[in-house]
PDB file of C-alpha atoms in Angstrom:
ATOM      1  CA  UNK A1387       0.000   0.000   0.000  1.00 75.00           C
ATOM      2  CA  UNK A1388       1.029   3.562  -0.809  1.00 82.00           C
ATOM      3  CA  UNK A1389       1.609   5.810   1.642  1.00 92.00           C
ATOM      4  CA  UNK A1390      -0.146   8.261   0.299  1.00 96.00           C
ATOM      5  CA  UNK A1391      -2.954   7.761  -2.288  1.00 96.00           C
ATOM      6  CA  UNK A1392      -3.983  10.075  -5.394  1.00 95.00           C
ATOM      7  CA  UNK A1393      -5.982   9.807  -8.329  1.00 88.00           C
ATOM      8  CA  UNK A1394      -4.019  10.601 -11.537  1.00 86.00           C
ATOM      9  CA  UNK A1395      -7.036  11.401 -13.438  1.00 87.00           C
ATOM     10  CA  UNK A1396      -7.226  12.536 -15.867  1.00 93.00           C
ATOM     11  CA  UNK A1397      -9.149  15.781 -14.857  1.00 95.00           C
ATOM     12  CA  UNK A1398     -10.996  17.655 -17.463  1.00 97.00           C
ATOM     13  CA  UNK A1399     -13.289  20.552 -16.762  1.00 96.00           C
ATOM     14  CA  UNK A1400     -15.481  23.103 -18.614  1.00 97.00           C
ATOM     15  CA  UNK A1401     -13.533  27.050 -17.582  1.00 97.00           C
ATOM     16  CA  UNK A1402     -15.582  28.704 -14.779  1.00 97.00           C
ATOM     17  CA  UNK A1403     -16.126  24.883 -12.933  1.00 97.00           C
ATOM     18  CA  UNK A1404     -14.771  23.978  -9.353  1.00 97.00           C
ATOM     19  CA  UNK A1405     -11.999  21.596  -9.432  1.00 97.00           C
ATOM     20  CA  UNK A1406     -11.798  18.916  -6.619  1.00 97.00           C
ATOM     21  CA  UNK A1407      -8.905  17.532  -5.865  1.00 97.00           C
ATOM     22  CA  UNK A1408      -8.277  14.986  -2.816  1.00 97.00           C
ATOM     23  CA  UNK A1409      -5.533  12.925  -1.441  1.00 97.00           C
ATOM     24  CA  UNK A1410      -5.670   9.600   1.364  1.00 97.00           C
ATOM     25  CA  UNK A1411      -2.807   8.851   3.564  1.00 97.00           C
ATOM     26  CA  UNK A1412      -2.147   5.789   5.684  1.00 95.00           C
ATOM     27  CA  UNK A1413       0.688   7.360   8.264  1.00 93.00           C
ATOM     28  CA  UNK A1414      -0.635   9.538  10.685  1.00 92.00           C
ATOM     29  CA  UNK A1415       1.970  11.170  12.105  1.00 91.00           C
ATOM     30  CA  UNK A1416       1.848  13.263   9.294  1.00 93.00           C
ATOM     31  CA  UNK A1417       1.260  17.123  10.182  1.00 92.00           C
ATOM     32  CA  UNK A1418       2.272  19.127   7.015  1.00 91.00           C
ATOM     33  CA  UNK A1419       0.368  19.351   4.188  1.00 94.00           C
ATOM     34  CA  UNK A1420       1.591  21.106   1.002  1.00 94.00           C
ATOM     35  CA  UNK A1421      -0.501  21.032  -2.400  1.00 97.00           C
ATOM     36  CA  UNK A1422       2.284  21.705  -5.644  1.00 96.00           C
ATOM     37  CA  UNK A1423       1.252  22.451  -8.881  1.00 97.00           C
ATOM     38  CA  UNK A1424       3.748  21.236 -12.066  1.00 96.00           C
ATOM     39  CA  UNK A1425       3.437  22.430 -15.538  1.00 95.00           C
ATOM     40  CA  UNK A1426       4.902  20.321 -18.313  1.00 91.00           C
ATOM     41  CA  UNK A1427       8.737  20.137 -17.766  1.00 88.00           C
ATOM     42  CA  UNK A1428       8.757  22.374 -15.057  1.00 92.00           C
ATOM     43  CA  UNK A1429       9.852  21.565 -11.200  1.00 94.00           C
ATOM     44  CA  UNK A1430       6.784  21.636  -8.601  1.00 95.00           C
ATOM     45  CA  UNK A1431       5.171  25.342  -7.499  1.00 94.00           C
ATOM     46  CA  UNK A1432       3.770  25.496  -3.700  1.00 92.00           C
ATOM     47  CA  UNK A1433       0.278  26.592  -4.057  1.00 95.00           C
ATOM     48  CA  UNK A1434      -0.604  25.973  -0.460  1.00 94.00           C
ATOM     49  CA  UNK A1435       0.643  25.028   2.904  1.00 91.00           C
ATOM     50  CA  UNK A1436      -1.202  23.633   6.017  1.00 90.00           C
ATOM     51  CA  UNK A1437      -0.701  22.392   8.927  1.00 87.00           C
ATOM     52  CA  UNK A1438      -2.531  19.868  11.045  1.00 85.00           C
ATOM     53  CA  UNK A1439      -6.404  19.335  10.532  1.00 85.00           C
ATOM     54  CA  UNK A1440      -8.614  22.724   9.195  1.00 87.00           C
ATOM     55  CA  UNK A1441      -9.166  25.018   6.172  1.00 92.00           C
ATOM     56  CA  UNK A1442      -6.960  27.529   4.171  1.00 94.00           C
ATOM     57  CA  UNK A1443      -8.293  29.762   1.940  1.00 96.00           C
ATOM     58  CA  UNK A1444      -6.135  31.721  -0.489  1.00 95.00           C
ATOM     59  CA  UNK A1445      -7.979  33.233  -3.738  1.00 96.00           C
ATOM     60  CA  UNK A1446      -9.493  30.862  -5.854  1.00 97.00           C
ATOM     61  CA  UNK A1447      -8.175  27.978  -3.710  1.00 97.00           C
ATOM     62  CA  UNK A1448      -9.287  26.157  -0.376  1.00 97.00           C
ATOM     63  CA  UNK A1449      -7.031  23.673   1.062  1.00 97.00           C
ATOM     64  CA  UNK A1450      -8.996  21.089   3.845  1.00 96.00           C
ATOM     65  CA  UNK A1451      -6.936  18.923   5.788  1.00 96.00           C
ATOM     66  CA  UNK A1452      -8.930  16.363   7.764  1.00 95.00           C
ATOM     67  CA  UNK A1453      -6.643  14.091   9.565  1.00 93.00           C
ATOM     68  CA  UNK A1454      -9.217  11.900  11.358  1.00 93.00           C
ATOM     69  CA  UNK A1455     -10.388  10.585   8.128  1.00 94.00           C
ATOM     70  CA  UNK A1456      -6.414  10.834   6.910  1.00 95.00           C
ATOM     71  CA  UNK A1457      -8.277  13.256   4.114  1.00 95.00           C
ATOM     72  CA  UNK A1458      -7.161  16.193   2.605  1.00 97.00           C
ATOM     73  CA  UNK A1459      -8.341  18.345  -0.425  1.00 97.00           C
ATOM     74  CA  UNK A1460      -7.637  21.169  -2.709  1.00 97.00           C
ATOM     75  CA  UNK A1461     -10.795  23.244  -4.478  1.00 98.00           C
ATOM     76  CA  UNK A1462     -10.088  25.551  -7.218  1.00 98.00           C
ATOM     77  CA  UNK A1463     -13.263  27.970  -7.920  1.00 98.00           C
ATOM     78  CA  UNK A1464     -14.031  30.108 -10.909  1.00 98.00           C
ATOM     79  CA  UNK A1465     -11.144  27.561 -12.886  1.00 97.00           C
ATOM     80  CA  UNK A1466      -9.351  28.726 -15.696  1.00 97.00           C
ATOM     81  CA  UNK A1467      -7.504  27.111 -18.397  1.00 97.00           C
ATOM     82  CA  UNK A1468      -3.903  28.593 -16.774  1.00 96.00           C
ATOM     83  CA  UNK A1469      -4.780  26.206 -13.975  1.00 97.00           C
ATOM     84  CA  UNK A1470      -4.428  23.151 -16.304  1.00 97.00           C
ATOM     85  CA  UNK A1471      -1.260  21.410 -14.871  1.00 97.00           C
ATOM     86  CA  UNK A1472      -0.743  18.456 -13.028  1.00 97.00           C
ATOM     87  CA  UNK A1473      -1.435  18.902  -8.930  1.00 98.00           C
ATOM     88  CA  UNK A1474       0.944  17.117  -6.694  1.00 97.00           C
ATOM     89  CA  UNK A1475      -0.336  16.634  -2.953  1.00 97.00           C
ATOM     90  CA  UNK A1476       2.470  16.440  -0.351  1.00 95.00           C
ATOM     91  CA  UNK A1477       2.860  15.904   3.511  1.00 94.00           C
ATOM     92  CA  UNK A1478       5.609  15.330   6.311  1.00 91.00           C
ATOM     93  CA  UNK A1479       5.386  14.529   9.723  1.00 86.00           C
ATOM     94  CA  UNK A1480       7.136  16.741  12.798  1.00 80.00           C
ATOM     95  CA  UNK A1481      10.475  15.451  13.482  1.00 76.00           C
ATOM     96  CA  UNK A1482      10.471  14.150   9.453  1.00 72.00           C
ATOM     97  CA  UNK A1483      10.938  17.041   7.052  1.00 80.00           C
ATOM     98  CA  UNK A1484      11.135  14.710   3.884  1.00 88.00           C
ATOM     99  CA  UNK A1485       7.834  14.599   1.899  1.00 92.00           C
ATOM    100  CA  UNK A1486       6.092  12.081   0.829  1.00 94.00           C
ATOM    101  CA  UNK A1487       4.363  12.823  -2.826  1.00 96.00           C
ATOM    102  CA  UNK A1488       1.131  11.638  -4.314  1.00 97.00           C
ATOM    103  CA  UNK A1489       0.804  10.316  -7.445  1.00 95.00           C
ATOM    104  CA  UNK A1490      -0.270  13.632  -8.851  1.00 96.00           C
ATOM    105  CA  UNK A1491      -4.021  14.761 -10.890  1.00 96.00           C
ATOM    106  CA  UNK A1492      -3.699  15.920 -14.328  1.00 96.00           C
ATOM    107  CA  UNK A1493      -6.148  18.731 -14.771  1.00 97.00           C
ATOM    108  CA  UNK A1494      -7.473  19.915 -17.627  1.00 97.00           C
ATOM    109  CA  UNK A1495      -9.398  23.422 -17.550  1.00 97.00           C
ATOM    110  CA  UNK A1496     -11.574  23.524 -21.203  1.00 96.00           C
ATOM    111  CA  UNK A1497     -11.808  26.881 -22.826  1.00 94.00           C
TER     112      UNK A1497
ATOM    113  CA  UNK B 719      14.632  36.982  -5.720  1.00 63.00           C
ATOM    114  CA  UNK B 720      15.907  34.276  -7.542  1.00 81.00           C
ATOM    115  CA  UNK B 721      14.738  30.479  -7.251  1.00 93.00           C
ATOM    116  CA  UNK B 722      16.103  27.260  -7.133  1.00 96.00           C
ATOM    117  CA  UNK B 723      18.364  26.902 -10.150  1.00 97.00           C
ATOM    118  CA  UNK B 724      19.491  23.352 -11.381  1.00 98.00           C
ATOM    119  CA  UNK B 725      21.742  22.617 -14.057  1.00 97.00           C
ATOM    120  CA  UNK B 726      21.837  20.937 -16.571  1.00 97.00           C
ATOM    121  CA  UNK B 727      17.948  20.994 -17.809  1.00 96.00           C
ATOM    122  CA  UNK B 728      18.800  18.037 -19.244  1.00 97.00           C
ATOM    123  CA  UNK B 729      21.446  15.676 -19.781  1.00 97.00           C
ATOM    124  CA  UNK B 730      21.721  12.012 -21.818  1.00 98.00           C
ATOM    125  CA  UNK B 731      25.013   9.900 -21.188  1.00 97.00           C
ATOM    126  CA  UNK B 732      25.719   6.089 -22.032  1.00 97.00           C
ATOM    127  CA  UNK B 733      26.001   3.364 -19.388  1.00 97.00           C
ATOM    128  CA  UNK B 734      28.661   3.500 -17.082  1.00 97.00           C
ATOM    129  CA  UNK B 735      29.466   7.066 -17.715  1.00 97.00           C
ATOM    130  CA  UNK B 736      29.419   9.370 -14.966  1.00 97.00           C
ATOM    131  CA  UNK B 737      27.029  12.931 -14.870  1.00 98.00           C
ATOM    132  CA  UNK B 738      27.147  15.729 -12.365  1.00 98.00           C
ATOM    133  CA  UNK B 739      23.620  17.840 -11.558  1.00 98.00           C
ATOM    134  CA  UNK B 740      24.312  20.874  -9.338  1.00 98.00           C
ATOM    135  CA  UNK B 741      21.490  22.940  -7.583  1.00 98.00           C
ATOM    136  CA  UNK B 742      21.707  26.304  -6.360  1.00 97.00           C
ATOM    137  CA  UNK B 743      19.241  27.122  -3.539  1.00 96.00           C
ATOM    138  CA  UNK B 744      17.351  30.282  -2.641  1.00 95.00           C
ATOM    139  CA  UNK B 745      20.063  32.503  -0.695  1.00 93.00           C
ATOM    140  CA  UNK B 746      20.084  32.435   2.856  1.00 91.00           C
ATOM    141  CA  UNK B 747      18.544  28.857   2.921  1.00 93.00           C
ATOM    142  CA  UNK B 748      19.934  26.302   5.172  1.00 93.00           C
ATOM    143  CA  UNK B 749      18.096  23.392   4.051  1.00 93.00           C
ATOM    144  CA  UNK B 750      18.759  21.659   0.705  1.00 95.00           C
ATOM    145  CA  UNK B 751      16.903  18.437  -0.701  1.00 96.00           C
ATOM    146  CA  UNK B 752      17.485  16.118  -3.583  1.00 98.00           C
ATOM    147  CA  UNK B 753      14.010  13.924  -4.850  1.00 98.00           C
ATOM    148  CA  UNK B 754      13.712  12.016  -7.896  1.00 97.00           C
ATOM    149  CA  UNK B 755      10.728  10.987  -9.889  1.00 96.00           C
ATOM    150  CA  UNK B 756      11.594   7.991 -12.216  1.00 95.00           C
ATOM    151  CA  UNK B 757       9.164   7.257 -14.985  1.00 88.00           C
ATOM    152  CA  UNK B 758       5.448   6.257 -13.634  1.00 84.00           C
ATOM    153  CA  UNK B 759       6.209   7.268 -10.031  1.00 91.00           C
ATOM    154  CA  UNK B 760       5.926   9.246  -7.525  1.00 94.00           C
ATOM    155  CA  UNK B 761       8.432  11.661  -6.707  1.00 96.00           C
ATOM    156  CA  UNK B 762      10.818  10.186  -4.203  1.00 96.00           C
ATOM    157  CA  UNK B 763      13.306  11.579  -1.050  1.00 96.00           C
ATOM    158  CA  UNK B 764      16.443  11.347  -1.688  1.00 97.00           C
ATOM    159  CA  UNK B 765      18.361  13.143   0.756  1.00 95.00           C
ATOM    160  CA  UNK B 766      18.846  16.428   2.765  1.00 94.00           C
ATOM    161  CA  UNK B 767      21.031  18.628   3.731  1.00 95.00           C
ATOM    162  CA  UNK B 768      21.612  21.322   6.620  1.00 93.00           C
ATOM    163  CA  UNK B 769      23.671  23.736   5.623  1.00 94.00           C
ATOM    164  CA  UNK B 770      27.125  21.668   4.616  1.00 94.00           C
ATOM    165  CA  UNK B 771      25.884  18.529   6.886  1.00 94.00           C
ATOM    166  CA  UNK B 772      23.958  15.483   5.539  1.00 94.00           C
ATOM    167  CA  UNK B 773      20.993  15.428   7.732  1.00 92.00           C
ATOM    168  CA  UNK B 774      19.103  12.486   6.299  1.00 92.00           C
ATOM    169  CA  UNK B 775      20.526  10.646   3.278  1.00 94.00           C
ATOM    170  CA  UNK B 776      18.338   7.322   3.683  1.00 93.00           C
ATOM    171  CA  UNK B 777      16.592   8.245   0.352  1.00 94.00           C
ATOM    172  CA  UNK B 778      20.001   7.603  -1.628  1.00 96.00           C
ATOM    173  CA  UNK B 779      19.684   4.541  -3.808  1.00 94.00           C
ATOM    174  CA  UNK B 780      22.747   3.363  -3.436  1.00 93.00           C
ATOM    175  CA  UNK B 781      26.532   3.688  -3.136  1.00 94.00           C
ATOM    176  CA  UNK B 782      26.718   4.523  -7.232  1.00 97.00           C
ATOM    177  CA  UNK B 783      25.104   8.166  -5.911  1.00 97.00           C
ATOM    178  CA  UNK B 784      27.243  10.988  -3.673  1.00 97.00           C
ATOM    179  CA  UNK B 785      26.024  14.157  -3.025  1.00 97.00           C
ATOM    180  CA  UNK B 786      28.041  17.239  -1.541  1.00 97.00           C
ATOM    181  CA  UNK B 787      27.382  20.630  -0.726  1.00 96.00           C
ATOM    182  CA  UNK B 788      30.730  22.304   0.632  1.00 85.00           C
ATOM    183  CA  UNK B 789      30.204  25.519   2.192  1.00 87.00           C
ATOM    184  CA  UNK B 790      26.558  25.145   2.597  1.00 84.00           C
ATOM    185  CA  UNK B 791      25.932  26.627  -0.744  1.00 92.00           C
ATOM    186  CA  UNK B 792      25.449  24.923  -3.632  1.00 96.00           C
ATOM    187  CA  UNK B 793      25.015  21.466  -3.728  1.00 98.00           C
ATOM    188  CA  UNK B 794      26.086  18.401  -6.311  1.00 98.00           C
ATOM    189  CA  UNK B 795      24.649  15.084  -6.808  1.00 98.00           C
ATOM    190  CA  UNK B 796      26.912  12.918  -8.718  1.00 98.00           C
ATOM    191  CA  UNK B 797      26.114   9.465 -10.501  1.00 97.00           C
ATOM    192  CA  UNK B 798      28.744   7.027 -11.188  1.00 96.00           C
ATOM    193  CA  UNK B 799      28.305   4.710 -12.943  1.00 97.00           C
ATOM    194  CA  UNK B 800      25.692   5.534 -14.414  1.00 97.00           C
ATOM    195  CA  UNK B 801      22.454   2.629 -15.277  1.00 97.00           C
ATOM    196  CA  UNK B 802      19.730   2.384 -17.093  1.00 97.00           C
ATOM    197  CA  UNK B 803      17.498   2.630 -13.866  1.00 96.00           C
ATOM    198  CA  UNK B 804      19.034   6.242 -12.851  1.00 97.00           C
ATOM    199  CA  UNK B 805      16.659   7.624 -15.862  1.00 97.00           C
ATOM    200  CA  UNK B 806      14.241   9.803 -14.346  1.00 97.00           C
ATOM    201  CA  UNK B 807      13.928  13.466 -13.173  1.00 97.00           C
ATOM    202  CA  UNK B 808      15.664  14.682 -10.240  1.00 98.00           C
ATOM    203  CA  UNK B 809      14.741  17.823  -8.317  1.00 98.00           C
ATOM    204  CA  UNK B 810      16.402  20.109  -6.037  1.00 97.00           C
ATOM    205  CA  UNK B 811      14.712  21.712  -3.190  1.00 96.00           C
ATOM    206  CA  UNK B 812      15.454  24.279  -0.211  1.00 94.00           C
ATOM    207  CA  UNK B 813      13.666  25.692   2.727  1.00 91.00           C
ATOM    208  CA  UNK B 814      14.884  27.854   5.526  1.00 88.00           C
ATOM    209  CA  UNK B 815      14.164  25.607   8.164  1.00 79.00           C
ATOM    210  CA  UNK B 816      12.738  22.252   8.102  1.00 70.00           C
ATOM    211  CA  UNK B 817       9.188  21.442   8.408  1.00 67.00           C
ATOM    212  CA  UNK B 818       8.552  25.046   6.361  1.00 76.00           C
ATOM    213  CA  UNK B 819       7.592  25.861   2.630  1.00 83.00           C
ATOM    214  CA  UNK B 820       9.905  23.890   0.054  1.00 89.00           C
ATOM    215  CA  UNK B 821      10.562  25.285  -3.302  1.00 92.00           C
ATOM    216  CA  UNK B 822      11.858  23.358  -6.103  1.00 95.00           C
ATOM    217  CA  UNK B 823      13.527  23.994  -8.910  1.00 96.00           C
ATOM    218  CA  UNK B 824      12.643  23.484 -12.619  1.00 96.00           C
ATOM    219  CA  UNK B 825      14.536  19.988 -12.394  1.00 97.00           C
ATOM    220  CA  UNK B 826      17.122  18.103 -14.358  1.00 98.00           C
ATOM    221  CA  UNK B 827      15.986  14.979 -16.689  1.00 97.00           C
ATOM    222  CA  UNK B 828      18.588  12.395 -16.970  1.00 98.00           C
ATOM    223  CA  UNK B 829      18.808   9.805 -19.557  1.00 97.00           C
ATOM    224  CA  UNK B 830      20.614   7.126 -19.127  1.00 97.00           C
ATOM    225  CA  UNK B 831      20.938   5.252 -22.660  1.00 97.00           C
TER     226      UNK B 831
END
């Protein structure tokens, strides 16, 4: 079993539509949760940054962490197609600053 | 302020040869990572470093791969020899402290042919 679970899609949405994006995890000691985004043949970009269970809010995106359910998610409103990329979920625990990746989503934002 | 810069972009050797990828960090951060995502996987620790020290390098393959960073600056990760397995992209990444924001850079893909 991977330690932490992602869909790879792919992800293909009409421009204006909410994109939902989620992640599982089986270790929970983890307490850092990072959503990247990657654009073809580029390194990852941070997008957003949690820590431990709640929501973050930061323009068009809401990251939810819910680490009873070992859950987290990333919503994109009003999507555009600049927001087509591939979205990498990430996490760490406290003393363990190496992340551990998910597969990655291809999305696809339809003009 | 400038990024993570890796180098080369890209590089293709033969079997057996040896290739050096270098990373330069954001200035003024202590903490420097190597990952590598191999074709069809996830992206993968390799190791990190504080400053000059190797904190953590349990992600390391094995003994074919040395890393360095002398002077807590930039940072090499050298294969040699070189296999067909190595293929893949590898990515540089620093924070200023651990357990805070990492940044990557734009990555270097090796071929190994």
């Amino acid at each position: 079993q991977k330690e932490v679970e992602q869909d790879p899609g792919p992800l293909s949405v009409p421009e204006g539509a909410i994109v939902s994006l989620n992640c599982t995890y089986s270790n929970s000691a983890f307490q850092y949760f990072m959503w990247y985004r990657q654009y073809s043949r580029k390194g990852p970009e941070l997008l957003m940054y949690t820590y431990s269970s709640g929501n973050k809010e930061d323009g068009r995106f809401t990251a939810q962490v819910d680490k009873s359910s070992k859950y987290i998610s990333l919503f994109i409103r009003d999507s555009q197609p600049s927001d087509s990329a591939t979205y990498l979920c990430a996490m760490s625990g406290p003393d363990d600053y190496k992340l551990s990746f998910g597969a990655g989503t291809t999305v696809t934002v339809r003009a | 302020e400038a990024g993570v810069t890796q180098f080369p972009s890209h590089s293709v050797i033969e079997k057996g040869q040896t290739v050096t990828l270098r990373c330069d960090p954001i200035s003024g951060h202590d903490n420097l990572y190597w990952y590598r995502r191999v074709m069809g996987k996830e992206i993968k620790f390799l190791l990190h470093f504080v400053k000059e020290s190797k904190q953590d390098e349990s992600g390391m393959p094995n003994n074919r791969f040395l890393a360095e960073r002398t002077g807590g600056t930039y940072s090499t990760l050298k294969v040699q020899p070189a296999e067909l397995e190595d293929s893949g992209v590898y990515f540089c990444a620093s924070s200023p402290r651990e357990n805070t924001e990492a940044f990557f850079g734009q990555g270097t893909r090796l071929t190994v042919v």
